[in-house]
mmCIF file of C-alpha atoms in Angstrom:
data_model
loop_
_atom_site.group_PDB
_atom_site.id
_atom_site.type_symbol
_atom_site.label_atom_id
_atom_site.label_comp_id
_atom_site.label_asym_id
_atom_site.label_seq_id
_atom_site.Cartn_x
_atom_site.Cartn_y
_atom_site.Cartn_z
ATOM 1 C CA MET A 1070 -66.742 166.292 406.574
ATOM 2 C CA LYS A 1071 -65.947 163.153 404.772
ATOM 3 C CA ILE A 1072 -62.428 163.940 403.264
ATOM 4 C CA ALA A 1073 -60.154 161.777 401.190
ATOM 5 C CA VAL A 1074 -56.472 162.203 401.008
ATOM 6 C CA VAL A 1075 -54.555 160.886 397.763
ATOM 7 C CA GLY A 1076 -51.033 159.821 398.702
ATOM 8 C CA ALA A 1077 -49.504 158.656 401.585
ATOM 9 C CA GLY A 1078 -46.132 160.001 401.581
ATOM 10 C CA ILE A 1079 -45.032 162.455 404.238
ATOM 11 C CA VAL A 1080 -47.138 165.209 402.835
ATOM 12 C CA GLY A 1081 -50.339 162.965 402.852
ATOM 13 C CA VAL A 1082 -49.681 161.493 406.037
ATOM 14 C CA THR A 1083 -49.254 164.823 407.916
ATOM 15 C CA THR A 1084 -52.258 166.092 406.025
ATOM 16 C CA ALA A 1085 -54.359 163.125 407.111
ATOM 17 C CA TYR A 1086 -53.339 163.793 410.867
ATOM 18 C CA GLU A 1087 -54.357 167.414 410.701
ATOM 19 C CA LEU A 1088 -57.675 166.823 409.132
ATOM 20 C CA ALA A 1089 -58.420 163.907 411.579
ATOM 21 C CA ALA A 1090 -57.280 166.222 414.499
ATOM 22 C CA ASP A 1091 -60.137 168.605 413.264
ATOM 23 C CA GLY A 1092 -62.562 165.976 413.578
ATOM 24 C CA HIS A 1093 -63.032 165.130 409.806
ATOM 25 C CA ALA A 1094 -63.645 161.417 408.800
ATOM 26 C CA VAL A 1095 -60.522 160.710 406.761
ATOM 27 C CA THR A 1096 -59.523 157.923 404.580
ATOM 28 C CA VAL A 1097 -56.311 157.921 402.769
ATOM 29 C CA PHE A 1098 -55.525 156.388 399.517
ATOM 30 C CA GLU A 1099 -52.072 154.813 398.632
ATOM 31 C CA ARG A 1100 -51.146 152.687 395.659
ATOM 32 C CA ARG A 1101 -48.046 151.327 397.345
ATOM 33 C CA GLY A 1102 -48.088 148.652 400.185
ATOM 34 C CA THR A 1103 -47.272 150.960 402.943
ATOM 35 C CA ILE A 1104 -46.696 154.696 403.612
ATOM 36 C CA ALA A 1105 -43.667 156.649 402.807
ATOM 37 C CA GLU A 1106 -42.348 154.306 400.218
ATOM 38 C CA GLU A 1107 -41.425 156.779 397.212
ATOM 39 C CA ALA A 1108 -39.826 160.203 397.553
ATOM 40 C CA SER A 1109 -40.124 160.133 401.611
ATOM 41 C CA PHE A 1110 -38.595 156.763 401.861
ATOM 42 C CA SER A 1111 -34.731 157.803 401.859
ATOM 43 C CA HIS A 1112 -35.083 161.608 402.080
ATOM 44 C CA ALA A 1113 -32.011 163.659 402.716
ATOM 45 C CA GLY A 1114 -33.406 164.275 406.231
ATOM 46 C CA MET A 1115 -32.865 168.071 406.122
ATOM 47 C CA LEU A 1116 -35.509 170.035 408.434
ATOM 48 C CA GLY A 1117 -34.560 173.546 408.684
ATOM 49 C CA PRO A 1118 -35.443 176.607 406.636
ATOM 50 C CA GLY A 1119 -31.719 176.699 405.506
ATOM 51 C CA TYR A 1120 -32.241 173.799 403.006
ATOM 52 C CA VAL A 1121 -35.498 175.166 401.757
ATOM 53 C CA ALA A 1122 -35.707 177.338 398.551
ATOM 54 C CA PRO A 1123 -37.183 177.428 395.218
ATOM 55 C CA ALA A 1124 -34.954 175.633 392.636
ATOM 56 C CA ALA A 1125 -32.639 174.639 395.230
ATOM 57 C CA ALA A 1126 -30.837 172.537 392.874
ATOM 58 C CA ALA A 1127 -30.263 172.687 389.136
ATOM 59 C CA VAL A 1128 -32.493 169.957 387.151
ATOM 60 C CA GLN A 1129 -30.257 167.858 384.952
ATOM 61 C CA SER A 1130 -31.605 166.460 381.522
ATOM 62 C CA GLY A 1131 -31.210 163.774 379.431
ATOM 63 C CA LEU A 1132 -31.215 163.559 375.621
ATOM 64 C CA ARG A 1133 -34.379 162.017 375.186
ATOM 65 C CA LEU A 1134 -36.892 164.348 376.629
ATOM 66 C CA SER A 1135 -40.589 164.662 375.650
ATOM 67 C CA LEU A 1136 -42.114 167.941 374.441
ATOM 68 C CA GLY A 1137 -43.874 168.196 377.495
ATOM 69 C CA GLU A 1138 -40.560 167.890 379.591
ATOM 70 C CA MET A 1139 -38.870 170.366 377.203
ATOM 71 C CA GLY A 1140 -41.667 173.029 377.687
ATOM 72 C CA TRP A 1141 -41.490 172.401 381.497
ATOM 73 C CA LEU A 1142 -37.742 173.077 381.588
ATOM 74 C CA LEU A 1143 -38.478 176.373 379.599
ATOM 75 C CA ARG A 1144 -41.086 177.377 382.131
ATOM 76 C CA ARG A 1145 -38.553 176.858 384.799
ATOM 77 C CA ARG A 1146 -36.149 178.903 383.387
ATOM 78 C CA ARG A 1147 -38.547 181.810 383.343
ATOM 79 C CA ALA A 1148 -39.998 180.946 386.963
ATOM 80 C CA THR A 1149 -36.454 181.330 388.664
ATOM 81 C CA ARG A 1150 -35.640 184.743 387.611
ATOM 82 C CA PRO A 1151 -35.166 187.025 390.697
ATOM 83 C CA ALA A 1152 -38.674 188.921 390.297
ATOM 84 C CA ARG A 1153 -40.398 185.656 391.044
ATOM 85 C CA TYR A 1154 -37.812 183.896 393.130
ATOM 86 C CA GLN A 1155 -37.719 186.269 395.981
ATOM 87 C CA PRO A 1156 -41.313 186.022 397.105
ATOM 88 C CA LEU A 1157 -41.505 182.422 396.791
ATOM 89 C CA HIS A 1158 -38.357 181.999 398.845
ATOM 90 C CA ALA A 1159 -39.875 184.198 401.468
ATOM 91 C CA ALA A 1160 -43.356 182.371 401.526
ATOM 92 C CA MET A 1161 -41.185 178.908 401.675
ATOM 93 C CA GLN A 1162 -39.051 180.435 404.738
ATOM 94 C CA ARG A 1163 -42.100 181.205 406.612
ATOM 95 C CA LEU A 1164 -43.788 178.186 405.769
ATOM 96 C CA ALA A 1165 -40.558 175.895 406.817
ATOM 97 C CA GLN A 1166 -40.588 177.890 410.265
ATOM 98 C CA ALA A 1167 -44.191 177.246 411.003
ATOM 99 C CA SER A 1168 -43.610 173.608 409.905
ATOM 100 C CA ARG A 1169 -40.771 173.254 412.406
ATOM 101 C CA GLU A 1170 -42.792 174.416 415.142
ATOM 102 C CA ARG A 1171 -45.847 172.242 414.373
ATOM 103 C CA ARG A 1172 -43.395 169.213 414.070
ATOM 104 C CA ALA A 1173 -42.018 170.008 417.393
ATOM 105 C CA SER A 1174 -45.239 170.401 418.955
ATOM 106 C CA LEU A 1175 -46.582 167.047 417.504
ATOM 107 C CA ALA A 1176 -43.304 165.132 418.742
ATOM 108 C CA ILE A 1177 -44.063 166.409 422.246
ATOM 109 C CA ASP A 1178 -47.954 165.761 422.235
ATOM 110 C CA HIS A 1179 -47.539 162.185 420.886
ATOM 111 C CA LYS A 1180 -44.160 161.283 422.168
ATOM 112 C CA LEU A 1181 -42.595 160.734 418.554
ATOM 113 C CA GLU A 1182 -39.078 159.804 419.246
ATOM 114 C CA THR A 1183 -37.293 159.739 416.071
ATOM 115 C CA ASP A 1184 -33.531 159.600 414.913
ATOM 116 C CA ARG A 1185 -32.399 163.387 414.701
ATOM 117 C CA GLY A 1186 -29.574 165.847 414.926
ATOM 118 C CA ASN A 1187 -28.924 169.470 414.907
ATOM 119 C CA GLY A 1188 -26.941 171.686 412.628
ATOM 120 C CA LEU A 1189 -26.407 172.096 409.021
ATOM 121 C CA MET A 1190 -23.060 173.020 407.544
ATOM 122 C CA LEU A 1191 -22.646 174.353 403.797
ATOM 123 C CA LEU A 1192 -19.216 173.440 402.476
ATOM 124 C CA PHE A 1193 -17.903 175.829 399.710
ATOM 125 C CA ARG A 1194 -15.060 174.052 397.658
ATOM 126 C CA THR A 1195 -14.379 177.354 396.052
ATOM 127 C CA GLU A 1196 -14.924 181.300 396.249
ATOM 128 C CA GLN A 1197 -17.490 180.945 393.222
ATOM 129 C CA ASP A 1198 -19.657 178.423 395.586
ATOM 130 C CA ALA A 1199 -19.579 180.942 398.397
ATOM 131 C CA ARG A 1200 -20.620 183.790 396.115
ATOM 132 C CA ARG A 1201 -23.523 181.912 394.545
ATOM 133 C CA SER A 1202 -24.953 180.811 398.111
ATOM 134 C CA GLU A 1203 -24.684 184.368 399.382
ATOM 135 C CA PRO A 1204 -28.148 185.574 398.371
ATOM 136 C CA GLN A 1205 -29.881 182.715 399.910
ATOM 137 C CA LEU A 1206 -27.865 183.061 403.117
ATOM 138 C CA GLN A 1207 -28.490 186.849 403.335
ATOM 139 C CA ALA A 1208 -32.157 185.932 402.862
ATOM 140 C CA LEU A 1209 -31.840 183.679 405.985
ATOM 141 C CA ARG A 1210 -30.263 186.449 408.007
ATOM 142 C CA GLU A 1211 -32.949 188.960 407.201
ATOM 143 C CA ALA A 1212 -35.395 186.356 408.320
ATOM 144 C CA GLY A 1213 -33.609 186.199 411.708
ATOM 145 C CA MET A 1214 -31.809 182.802 411.329
ATOM 146 C CA ARG A 1215 -28.334 182.510 412.713
ATOM 147 C CA VAL A 1216 -25.916 182.055 409.827
ATOM 148 C CA GLN A 1217 -22.331 181.709 410.783
ATOM 149 C CA ASP A 1218 -19.568 182.159 407.983
ATOM 150 C CA ILE A 1219 -16.614 180.237 409.158
ATOM 151 C CA PRO A 1220 -13.164 179.556 407.658
ATOM 152 C CA PRO A 1221 -11.979 176.004 407.116
ATOM 153 C CA VAL A 1222 -10.099 175.533 410.432
ATOM 154 C CA THR A 1223 -13.440 176.573 412.310
ATOM 155 C CA ALA A 1224 -15.295 174.222 410.052
ATOM 156 C CA ARG A 1225 -12.837 171.304 410.916
ATOM 157 C CA LYS A 1226 -13.259 172.065 414.629
ATOM 158 C CA LEU A 1227 -16.930 171.580 414.321
ATOM 159 C CA GLU A 1228 -16.792 168.670 411.945
ATOM 160 C CA LEU A 1229 -13.763 166.771 413.326
ATOM 161 C CA ALA A 1230 -13.971 164.032 410.880
ATOM 162 C CA LEU A 1231 -13.538 166.184 407.594
ATOM 163 C CA ASN A 1232 -11.051 164.863 405.511
ATOM 164 C CA PRO A 1233 -7.799 166.614 406.548
ATOM 165 C CA ASP A 1234 -6.509 166.194 402.835
ATOM 166 C CA THR A 1235 -9.234 167.824 401.378
ATOM 167 C CA ALA A 1236 -8.777 171.657 400.976
ATOM 168 C CA PHE A 1237 -11.907 174.029 400.648
ATOM 169 C CA PHE A 1238 -12.481 177.547 400.643
ATOM 170 C CA GLY A 1239 -14.835 178.016 403.516
ATOM 171 C CA ALA A 1240 -18.255 177.171 404.894
ATOM 172 C CA ALA A 1241 -21.480 178.445 406.513
ATOM 173 C CA TYR A 1242 -22.946 177.045 409.621
ATOM 174 C CA LEU A 1243 -26.579 177.052 410.610
ATOM 175 C CA PRO A 1244 -26.781 175.981 414.052
ATOM 176 C CA GLU A 1245 -30.843 176.101 414.097
ATOM 177 C CA ASP A 1246 -31.338 173.720 411.182
ATOM 178 C CA GLU A 1247 -31.942 170.034 411.956
ATOM 179 C CA VAL A 1248 -31.800 166.526 410.409
ATOM 180 C CA GLY A 1249 -34.317 163.651 411.025
ATOM 181 C CA ASN A 1250 -35.810 160.542 409.896
ATOM 182 C CA CYS A 1251 -38.531 161.297 407.424
ATOM 183 C CA ARG A 1252 -40.098 157.861 407.209
ATOM 184 C CA GLN A 1253 -39.641 157.043 410.726
ATOM 185 C CA PHE A 1254 -41.745 160.294 411.711
ATOM 186 C CA ALA A 1255 -44.415 159.417 408.960
ATOM 187 C CA LEU A 1256 -44.842 155.825 410.533
ATOM 188 C CA LEU A 1257 -45.378 157.208 414.025
ATOM 189 C CA LEU A 1258 -47.666 159.917 412.815
ATOM 190 C CA ARG A 1259 -49.805 157.589 411.012
ATOM 191 C CA GLY A 1260 -50.462 155.756 414.231
ATOM 192 C CA ALA A 1261 -51.440 159.119 415.859
ATOM 193 C CA ALA A 1262 -53.966 159.748 412.827
ATOM 194 C CA GLN A 1263 -55.355 156.239 413.018
ATOM 195 C CA ALA A 1264 -55.898 156.781 416.981
ATOM 196 C CA LEU A 1265 -57.942 159.850 415.867
ATOM 197 C CA GLY A 1266 -60.202 157.698 413.374
ATOM 198 C CA ALA A 1267 -58.113 158.218 410.063
ATOM 199 C CA ARG A 1268 -58.428 155.153 407.767
ATOM 200 C CA PHE A 1269 -55.488 154.118 405.380
ATOM 201 C CA GLN A 1270 -56.251 151.888 402.453
ATOM 202 C CA MET A 1271 -52.921 150.873 401.162
ATOM 203 C CA GLY A 1272 -52.574 149.145 397.975
ATOM 204 C CA THR A 1273 -55.378 151.168 396.358
ATOM 205 C CA THR A 1274 -54.873 153.222 393.262
ATOM 206 C CA VAL A 1275 -56.856 156.153 392.547
ATOM 207 C CA ALA A 1276 -57.508 155.959 388.753
ATOM 208 C CA ALA A 1277 -59.521 159.415 388.439
ATOM 209 C CA ILE A 1278 -61.220 162.123 390.306
ATOM 210 C CA GLY A 1279 -64.451 163.476 389.204
ATOM 211 C CA GLY A 1280 -67.909 164.622 390.234
ATOM 212 C CA THR A 1281 -69.804 167.705 389.978
ATOM 213 C CA ALA A 1282 -68.630 171.244 391.812
ATOM 214 C CA GLY A 1283 -68.538 170.734 395.506
ATOM 215 C CA ALA A 1284 -69.210 166.874 395.488
ATOM 216 C CA PRO A 1285 -65.937 165.282 394.382
ATOM 217 C CA VAL A 1286 -65.796 161.424 393.722
ATOM 218 C CA LEU A 1287 -62.757 159.118 393.432
ATOM 219 C CA ARG A 1288 -62.774 156.208 391.003
ATOM 220 C CA LEU A 1289 -60.311 153.381 392.143
ATOM 221 C CA ALA A 1290 -58.737 150.896 389.992
ATOM 222 C CA GLY A 1291 -60.611 147.599 389.962
ATOM 223 C CA VAL A 1292 -63.507 148.861 391.958
ATOM 224 C CA ASP A 1293 -66.790 149.162 390.282
ATOM 225 C CA GLY A 1294 -68.611 152.550 390.825
ATOM 226 C CA PRO A 1295 -67.283 155.990 392.322
ATOM 227 C CA GLN A 1296 -66.716 156.925 396.001
ATOM 228 C CA ALA A 1297 -68.034 160.272 396.977
ATOM 229 C CA PHE A 1298 -66.703 162.622 399.744
ATOM 230 C CA ASP A 1299 -67.127 166.261 400.959
ATOM 231 C CA ALA A 1300 -63.603 167.092 399.927
ATOM 232 C CA VAL A 1301 -60.544 165.444 398.117
ATOM 233 C CA VAL A 1302 -57.013 166.656 399.181
ATOM 234 C CA VAL A 1303 -54.606 165.640 396.393
ATOM 235 C CA CYS A 1304 -50.974 164.828 397.876
ATOM 236 C CA ALA A 1305 -49.944 162.290 395.277
ATOM 237 C CA GLY A 1306 -46.437 163.492 394.318
ATOM 238 C CA ALA A 1307 -45.118 162.834 390.834
ATOM 239 C CA ALA A 1308 -48.192 161.317 389.803
ATOM 240 C CA SER A 1309 -50.372 164.127 390.473
ATOM 241 C CA ASN A 1310 -50.458 165.610 387.118
ATOM 242 C CA THR A 1311 -52.122 162.762 385.525
ATOM 243 C CA LEU A 1312 -54.719 162.529 388.070
ATOM 244 C CA LEU A 1313 -55.379 166.266 388.301
ATOM 245 C CA ALA A 1314 -56.024 165.961 384.338
ATOM 246 C CA SER A 1315 -58.737 163.460 384.893
ATOM 247 C CA ALA A 1316 -60.514 166.022 386.850
ATOM 248 C CA GLY A 1317 -59.808 168.936 384.415
ATOM 249 C CA ILE A 1318 -57.157 170.670 386.579
ATOM 250 C CA PRO A 1319 -53.971 171.006 384.455
ATOM 251 C CA LEU A 1320 -50.913 171.380 386.777
ATOM 252 C CA PRO A 1321 -47.417 171.305 385.493
ATOM 253 C CA VAL A 1322 -46.109 168.714 388.094
ATOM 254 C CA ALA A 1323 -42.784 166.973 386.722
ATOM 255 C CA ALA A 1324 -41.179 163.737 388.017
ATOM 256 C CA VAL A 1325 -37.616 164.825 388.908
ATOM 257 C CA TRP A 1326 -35.464 162.066 390.206
ATOM 258 C CA GLY A 1327 -33.377 162.166 393.315
ATOM 259 C CA HIS A 1328 -30.945 159.656 394.403
ATOM 260 C CA ALA A 1329 -29.546 158.192 397.971
ATOM 261 C CA LEU A 1330 -26.959 155.951 399.317
ATOM 262 C CA ASN A 1331 -27.718 154.429 402.884
ATOM 263 C CA ALA A 1332 -24.572 152.691 404.451
ATOM 264 C CA GLN A 1333 -23.606 151.398 408.031
ATOM 265 C CA ILE A 1334 -21.440 153.690 410.139
ATOM 266 C CA ARG A 1335 -17.947 152.328 410.007
ATOM 267 C CA GLU A 1336 -16.683 154.476 412.970
ATOM 268 C CA PRO A 1337 -18.888 157.137 414.560
ATOM 269 C CA LEU A 1338 -15.752 159.479 414.975
ATOM 270 C CA ASN A 1339 -15.289 159.438 411.232
ATOM 271 C CA ALA A 1340 -18.884 160.415 410.653
ATOM 272 C CA PRO A 1341 -20.524 163.790 410.432
ATOM 273 C CA ARG A 1342 -22.000 165.248 413.401
ATOM 274 C CA SER A 1343 -24.405 167.429 411.744
ATOM 275 C CA ALA A 1344 -25.700 167.527 408.285
ATOM 276 C CA VAL A 1345 -23.211 168.772 405.628
ATOM 277 C CA LEU A 1346 -24.064 170.085 402.105
ATOM 278 C CA ASP A 1347 -21.594 170.048 399.466
ATOM 279 C CA VAL A 1348 -22.740 173.258 397.735
ATOM 280 C CA GLN A 1349 -21.066 172.495 394.509
ATOM 281 C CA HIS A 1350 -22.617 169.162 393.917
ATOM 282 C CA GLN A 1351 -25.768 169.881 395.775
ATOM 283 C CA VAL A 1352 -25.177 166.513 397.682
ATOM 284 C CA CYS A 1353 -26.085 166.206 401.335
ATOM 285 C CA ILE A 1354 -24.328 163.876 403.946
ATOM 286 C CA ALA A 1355 -25.980 163.129 407.296
ATOM 287 C CA CYS A 1356 -26.265 160.573 410.045
ATOM 288 C CA VAL A 1357 -29.468 159.099 410.214
ATOM 289 C CA GLY A 1358 -29.685 156.507 413.152
ATOM 290 C CA HIS A 1359 -26.787 154.041 412.719
ATOM 291 C CA ARG A 1360 -26.510 154.772 408.969
ATOM 292 C CA VAL A 1361 -24.669 157.506 406.852
ATOM 293 C CA ARG A 1362 -27.181 158.777 404.046
ATOM 294 C CA VAL A 1363 -25.641 160.574 401.057
ATOM 295 C CA SER A 1364 -28.389 162.133 398.940
ATOM 296 C CA GLY A 1365 -28.689 164.436 395.898
ATOM 297 C CA GLY A 1366 -29.566 164.849 392.366
ATOM 298 C CA ALA A 1367 -32.570 166.331 390.384
ATOM 299 C CA GLU A 1368 -32.698 164.507 387.021
ATOM 300 C CA MET A 1369 -35.520 164.536 384.301
ATOM 301 C CA GLY A 1370 -35.454 161.989 381.307
ATOM 302 C CA VAL A 1371 -32.012 160.525 382.087
ATOM 303 C CA SER A 1372 -30.678 157.244 380.962
ATOM 304 C CA ALA A 1373 -29.316 154.399 382.802
ATOM 305 C CA SER A 1374 -25.849 155.282 382.416
ATOM 306 C CA ALA A 1375 -26.626 158.846 383.682
ATOM 307 C CA ARG A 1376 -28.315 157.389 386.763
ATOM 308 C CA ASN A 1377 -25.198 155.277 387.322
ATOM 309 C CA ALA A 1378 -23.119 158.408 387.055
ATOM 310 C CA SER A 1379 -25.257 160.122 389.656
ATOM 311 C CA LEU A 1380 -24.896 157.330 392.325
ATOM 312 C CA GLN A 1381 -20.973 157.363 391.639
ATOM 313 C CA ARG A 1382 -21.070 161.170 392.293
ATOM 314 C CA LEU A 1383 -22.582 160.583 395.558
ATOM 315 C CA TYR A 1384 -19.960 157.803 396.370
ATOM 316 C CA SER A 1385 -17.243 160.236 395.504
ATOM 317 C CA VAL A 1386 -18.544 163.278 397.366
ATOM 318 C CA LEU A 1387 -18.883 160.936 400.419
ATOM 319 C CA HIS A 1388 -15.338 159.731 399.988
ATOM 320 C CA HIS A 1389 -14.138 163.443 399.408
ATOM 321 C CA TRP A 1390 -15.231 164.796 402.685
ATOM 322 C CA PHE A 1391 -15.480 161.589 405.040
ATOM 323 C CA PRO A 1392 -13.584 159.052 403.513
ATOM 324 C CA GLY A 1393 -13.987 156.543 406.624
ATOM 325 C CA ALA A 1394 -17.514 157.147 407.591
ATOM 326 C CA ALA A 1395 -19.236 154.389 406.086
ATOM 327 C CA LYS A 1396 -18.990 150.682 405.229
ATOM 328 C CA ILE A 1397 -19.223 150.654 401.489
ATOM 329 C CA SER A 1398 -18.165 147.188 400.877
ATOM 330 C CA ASN A 1399 -21.383 145.588 401.427
ATOM 331 C CA ASP A 1400 -24.961 146.167 402.391
ATOM 332 C CA VAL A 1401 -25.120 149.617 400.793
ATOM 333 C CA GLN A 1402 -28.799 150.498 400.053
ATOM 334 C CA GLU A 1403 -28.956 152.502 396.681
ATOM 335 C CA TRP A 1404 -32.202 154.372 396.303
ATOM 336 C CA ARG A 1405 -34.032 156.302 393.521
ATOM 337 C CA ALA A 1406 -37.417 157.896 393.330
ATOM 338 C CA ALA A 1407 -39.445 160.452 391.574
ATOM 339 C CA MET A 1408 -39.817 163.969 393.608
ATOM 340 C CA PRO A 1409 -42.960 166.006 392.536
ATOM 341 C CA LEU A 1410 -41.780 169.507 391.240
ATOM 342 C CA LEU A 1411 -43.419 172.578 389.786
ATOM 343 C CA PRO A 1412 -41.454 174.787 387.418
ATOM 344 C CA ASP A 1413 -40.868 177.400 390.189
ATOM 345 C CA GLY A 1414 -39.719 174.942 392.769
ATOM 346 C CA ALA A 1415 -42.285 175.914 395.275
ATOM 347 C CA PRO A 1416 -45.375 173.628 396.172
ATOM 348 C CA VAL A 1417 -49.156 174.252 395.547
ATOM 349 C CA ILE A 1418 -51.133 174.674 398.897
ATOM 350 C CA GLY A 1419 -54.818 175.284 398.621
ATOM 351 C CA ALA A 1420 -58.071 175.227 396.596
ATOM 352 C CA SER A 1421 -58.118 174.014 393.046
ATOM 353 C CA ARG A 1422 -60.512 175.820 390.612
ATOM 354 C CA ILE A 1423 -63.016 172.994 391.048
ATOM 355 C CA PRO A 1424 -64.779 173.326 394.554
ATOM 356 C CA GLY A 1425 -63.978 170.518 396.919
ATOM 357 C CA ILE A 1426 -60.654 169.493 395.318
ATOM 358 C CA TRP A 1427 -57.876 170.684 397.216
ATOM 359 C CA LEU A 1428 -54.017 170.547 396.511
ATOM 360 C CA ASN A 1429 -51.228 169.960 398.669
ATOM 361 C CA LEU A 1430 -48.141 168.901 396.647
ATOM 362 C CA GLY A 1431 -45.047 169.846 394.338
ATOM 363 C CA HIS A 1432 -42.736 170.071 397.389
ATOM 364 C CA GLY A 1433 -39.733 168.484 395.679
ATOM 365 C CA ALA A 1434 -36.812 167.819 398.003
ATOM 366 C CA SER A 1435 -38.325 170.267 400.636
ATOM 367 C CA GLY A 1436 -41.320 167.908 401.588
ATOM 368 C CA TRP A 1437 -40.096 166.790 404.819
ATOM 369 C CA ALA A 1438 -38.900 170.344 405.864
ATOM 370 C CA LEU A 1439 -42.567 171.820 404.959
ATOM 371 C CA ALA A 1440 -44.902 168.943 405.531
ATOM 372 C CA CYS A 1441 -46.105 169.678 409.007
ATOM 373 C CA GLY A 1442 -46.790 173.491 407.990
ATOM 374 C CA SER A 1443 -48.288 172.632 404.906
ATOM 375 C CA ALA A 1444 -50.766 170.006 406.352
ATOM 376 C CA ARG A 1445 -51.658 172.518 409.066
ATOM 377 C CA ARG A 1446 -52.328 175.280 406.279
ATOM 378 C CA ILE A 1447 -54.470 173.170 404.176
ATOM 379 C CA ALA A 1448 -56.630 171.842 407.090
ATOM 380 C CA ASP A 1449 -57.110 175.416 408.308
ATOM 381 C CA GLN A 1450 -58.192 176.550 404.751
ATOM 382 C CA ILE A 1451 -60.542 173.806 404.504
ATOM 383 C CA ALA A 1452 -62.025 174.885 407.842
ATOM 384 C CA GLY A 1453 -62.251 178.326 406.586
ATOM 385 C CA ARG A 1454 -60.198 179.633 409.395
ATOM 386 C CA ALA A 1455 -58.592 183.229 409.201
ATOM 387 C CA GLY A 1456 -54.798 183.298 408.886
ATOM 388 C CA ALA A 1457 -54.531 180.401 406.667
ATOM 389 C CA ASP A 1458 -53.968 182.248 403.781
ATOM 390 C CA THR A 1459 -50.972 181.030 401.507
ATOM 391 C CA THR A 1460 -51.546 183.352 398.587
ATOM 392 C CA ASP A 1461 -48.023 183.146 397.037
ATOM 393 C CA LEU A 1462 -48.104 179.252 397.242
ATOM 394 C CA ALA A 1463 -51.739 179.025 395.839
ATOM 395 C CA PRO A 1464 -52.581 177.056 393.014
ATOM 396 C CA SER A 1465 -53.966 179.906 391.129
ATOM 397 C CA ARG A 1466 -50.397 181.093 390.180
ATOM 398 C CA PHE A 1467 -50.413 178.256 387.246
ATOM 399 C CA ARG A 1468 -53.866 179.266 385.612
#
């Protein structure tokens, strides 16, 4: 089949690889100059199921919201009730496990050497933080994951660089979770996809999707005439809602902004060994290569002052837990990008209501953890393989 993939973030690149591996003629269209330049560029790096959940972080909203954004927040409030949350959480956990296995297989097959580390520690500043996290941790235990509840003294033995002046209630340690360099993996896997025949058209904006049922076409900005394909897979991140509307496929994708800091490690002994999550602030601290990465935030419609406040919170959390870890006097990269998020916090993977147009998007902050599994699932569905069902994550739940 001749298949177009729209978007070259981590989800788009993995999708292109899996489709090319199945023997399809794949062309990837990306508006940026290179791959993984938006939400995938400075991702938190968390890979394991422990970080994956619908509505993992509360969405902060500014004062100037559109009617559409206010409506989206109302839908999110309804979608995060326990009756809907639990099956979605289970589905995302299964997908995260499948993704981890697939990613490990790809790394071996193609010798994809990337910066990575093991373990995730959740730090609870207060007893309330621990109580709020318990339902998610219990779900992980029931799924067979190792979750170690540990007191501060044990946490300090595992993370020797934790600030000795910072008191906290306790921690949970997930030794099977991982942290890795999302963009580095995407760049290497693009090479593997190209070796299989996939083409990447960078700096190319898809203006609209159209065509008759079963014969989709793309209209490219600045290019006369449509381009026809046997199938189109939309992985376009936060820009997907406008693009899908052009095809008559309404989907409530919101642009939710995340932030990150990247700074050189000052002294490895003062930096975290594993990834660390401040549960109260939903801020992750991890070492990615020779840099400390601090990431967090999920904001909609915020002002410049609120964005500055979000960045200052990242600096504050880093200093709270690891005051000597990073060189923050100069050469700090401050990053901000829109993450694609649906009201229930879970992605959509599967066929749209228009034959020939497929969706693999809305992963939010879990894109890196779910990308390889999502890509394999969508490729299997396009091929009509048994066992490729993702009913709980199907686009039909938003019809």
